[in-house]
Amino acid sequence: MKRNEILKDRISVREYAADNQKFVIEEFTDSISVFNGIKMADIEGKGEIMAAMAEELGCYLRTKGIEARFVERISSNEILCLKTEIIPLEIVTRNIVAGSMAGRLGIEEGLRPGNTIYDLFYCSPELENPLINDHHAVALGFAGYDELDEMYSVARKVNGILSVLFDRAGIALVDFRLCFGKLPDGRIVAASEITPDTARFWDKETGERLDKDRFRMDMGKIGDSYRSLYQRMKSVLQ
Ligand code: TMP
């Protein structure tokens, strides 16, 4: 399908209008960025790994009954997605404490809480995507309580499915971010891909990080880690 005008131009993902108005095309670039674009680099082959991972997980989650905007991979680094009305909320599901939660609450990374934690963020780059709660989201008109229930339910199901999958590969799914969109008929679907840019993955034995924290923390070997994560995931999908 032909790419038309750019709808969203982010450093690691570009979204294009497609010929057919029902779809958009997501192009994964080789770029990586953190801290709101302050730190950036190019990782050779990254776009291809991201598209391959989006394809494998998109297809796998579909077989498990998860509705998402992902339709199919259309080139080495592009995927076709259903066009959705984006809901400006993100749910971060946390199985192990890390990242912003560890920093905000002064907890050491690696703690396994007794329950799964769901953080709700308002997607507003100008406000640096603040943490909010359900009542804020409803009061601000971003979603109704029933729609939030649906989003948490999708996050919970995705977490269950992917935690088991990655566990089989010897990898802990530490946390992941999920965005949501509304289809023209009002159904809410997962509207972001789960990749090492949007989720944390730790080797269960060594604790080695296989995700974007390697770049945040100047740990190097980012391309190698992303490739290794993809290969290990693929080996348990076959
Ligand atoms: P956090 O611990 O920094 O809040 O991140 C939680 C998860 O969200 C982590 O898996 C990475 C993902 N994430 C994004 O996808 N985009 C972002 O801009 C940030 C800060 C985190």
PDB file of C-alpha atoms and ligand atoms in Angstrom, residues 33-36 90-94 96-104 109 119 121 128-129 131 173-179 192-193 195-201 211-213 216, ligand 1:
ATOM      1  CA  SER A  33      15.862   8.587  21.579  1.00  0.00           C
ATOM      2  CA  VAL A  34      15.324   9.111  25.295  1.00  0.00           C
ATOM      3  CA  PHE A  35      14.724  12.013  27.690  1.00  0.00           C
ATOM      4  CA  ASN A  36      12.296  13.732  25.297  1.00  0.00           C
ATOM      5  CA  GLU A  90      -1.218   5.225  28.349  1.00  0.00           C
ATOM      6  CA  ILE A  91      -1.330   2.353  30.782  1.00  0.00           C
ATOM      7  CA  VAL A  92       2.007   1.144  32.088  1.00  0.00           C
ATOM      8  CA  THR A  93       1.701  -2.363  33.518  1.00  0.00           C
ATOM      9  CA  ARG A  94       4.424  -3.229  36.026  1.00  0.00           C
ATOM     10  CA  ILE A  96       8.709  -5.634  38.707  1.00  0.00           C
ATOM     11  CA  VAL A  97       9.511  -2.162  40.012  1.00  0.00           C
ATOM     12  CA  ALA A  98      11.808  -0.210  37.688  1.00  0.00           C
ATOM     13  CA  GLY A  99      12.166   3.120  35.914  1.00  0.00           C
ATOM     14  CA  SER A 100       9.977   6.055  36.895  1.00  0.00           C
ATOM     15  CA  MET A 101       8.138   4.143  39.626  1.00  0.00           C
ATOM     16  CA  ALA A 102      11.394   3.271  41.377  1.00  0.00           C
ATOM     17  CA  GLY A 103      12.559   6.879  41.138  1.00  0.00           C
ATOM     18  CA  ARG A 104       9.256   8.475  42.146  1.00  0.00           C
ATOM     19  CA  GLU A 109      14.655  -1.470  41.048  1.00  0.00           C
ATOM     20  CA  ASP A 119      -0.056   3.347  36.124  1.00  0.00           C
ATOM     21  CA  PHE A 121      -0.351   8.492  32.166  1.00  0.00           C
ATOM     22  CA  GLU A 128       6.008  15.477  29.936  1.00  0.00           C
ATOM     23  CA  ASN A 129       3.264  12.814  30.034  1.00  0.00           C
ATOM     24  CA  LEU A 131       0.967  10.361  35.889  1.00  0.00           C
ATOM     25  CA  LEU A 173       8.569  -8.899  31.220  1.00  0.00           C
ATOM     26  CA  VAL A 174       9.295  -6.171  33.771  1.00  0.00           C
ATOM     27  CA  ASP A 175       6.836  -3.559  32.507  1.00  0.00           C
ATOM     28  CA  PHE A 176       5.289  -2.281  29.301  1.00  0.00           C
ATOM     29  CA  ARG A 177       3.372   0.684  27.989  1.00  0.00           C
ATOM     30  CA  LEU A 178       0.137   0.329  26.069  1.00  0.00           C
ATOM     31  CA  CYS A 179      -1.752   3.048  24.188  1.00  0.00           C
ATOM     32  CA  SER A 192       0.776   0.639  20.247  1.00  0.00           C
ATOM     33  CA  GLU A 193       3.309  -2.071  19.664  1.00  0.00           C
ATOM     34  CA  THR A 195       8.909  -3.602  21.627  1.00  0.00           C
ATOM     35  CA  PRO A 196      12.133  -3.083  23.616  1.00  0.00           C
ATOM     36  CA  ASP A 197      11.487   0.671  23.148  1.00  0.00           C
ATOM     37  CA  THR A 198       8.156   0.487  24.988  1.00  0.00           C
ATOM     38  CA  ALA A 199       8.728  -2.354  27.445  1.00  0.00           C
ATOM     39  CA  ARG A 200      11.444  -3.587  29.815  1.00  0.00           C
ATOM     40  CA  PHE A 201      12.855  -7.076  29.410  1.00  0.00           C
ATOM     41  CA  ASP A 211      15.665  -3.014  26.216  1.00  0.00           C
ATOM     42  CA  LYS A 212      15.961   0.732  25.803  1.00  0.00           C
ATOM     43  CA  ASP A 213      17.366   1.179  29.319  1.00  0.00           C
ATOM     44  CA  ARG A 216      19.303   5.413  28.796  1.00  0.00           C
TER      45      ARG A 216
HETATM   46  P1  TMP B   1       8.764   4.365  33.132  1.00  0.00           P
HETATM   47  O1  TMP B   1       9.197   3.413  34.190  1.00  0.00           O
HETATM   48  O2  TMP B   1       9.850   5.296  32.687  1.00  0.00           O
HETATM   49  O3  TMP B   1       7.492   5.064  33.503  1.00  0.00           O
HETATM   50  O4  TMP B   1       8.439   3.490  31.848  1.00  0.00           O
HETATM   51  C1  TMP B   1       7.493   2.483  31.919  1.00  0.00           C
HETATM   52  C2  TMP B   1       7.407   1.759  30.588  1.00  0.00           C
HETATM   53  O5  TMP B   1       6.968   2.655  29.590  1.00  0.00           O
HETATM   54  C3  TMP B   1       8.741   1.188  30.134  1.00  0.00           C
HETATM   55  O6  TMP B   1       8.537  -0.147  29.749  1.00  0.00           O
HETATM   56  C4  TMP B   1       9.128   1.996  28.941  1.00  0.00           C
HETATM   57  C5  TMP B   1       7.847   2.641  28.469  1.00  0.00           C
HETATM   58  N1  TMP B   1       8.040   4.004  28.030  1.00  0.00           N
HETATM   59  C6  TMP B   1       7.699   4.358  26.742  1.00  0.00           C
HETATM   60  O7  TMP B   1       7.247   3.539  25.962  1.00  0.00           O
HETATM   61  N2  TMP B   1       7.897   5.654  26.358  1.00  0.00           N
HETATM   62  C7  TMP B   1       8.405   6.609  27.187  1.00  0.00           C
HETATM   63  O8  TMP B   1       8.551   7.776  26.782  1.00  0.00           O
HETATM   64  C8  TMP B   1       8.749   6.219  28.526  1.00  0.00           C
HETATM   65  C9  TMP B   1       9.324   7.229  29.480  1.00  0.00           C
HETATM   66  C10 TMP B   1       8.553   4.915  28.906  1.00  0.00           C
END
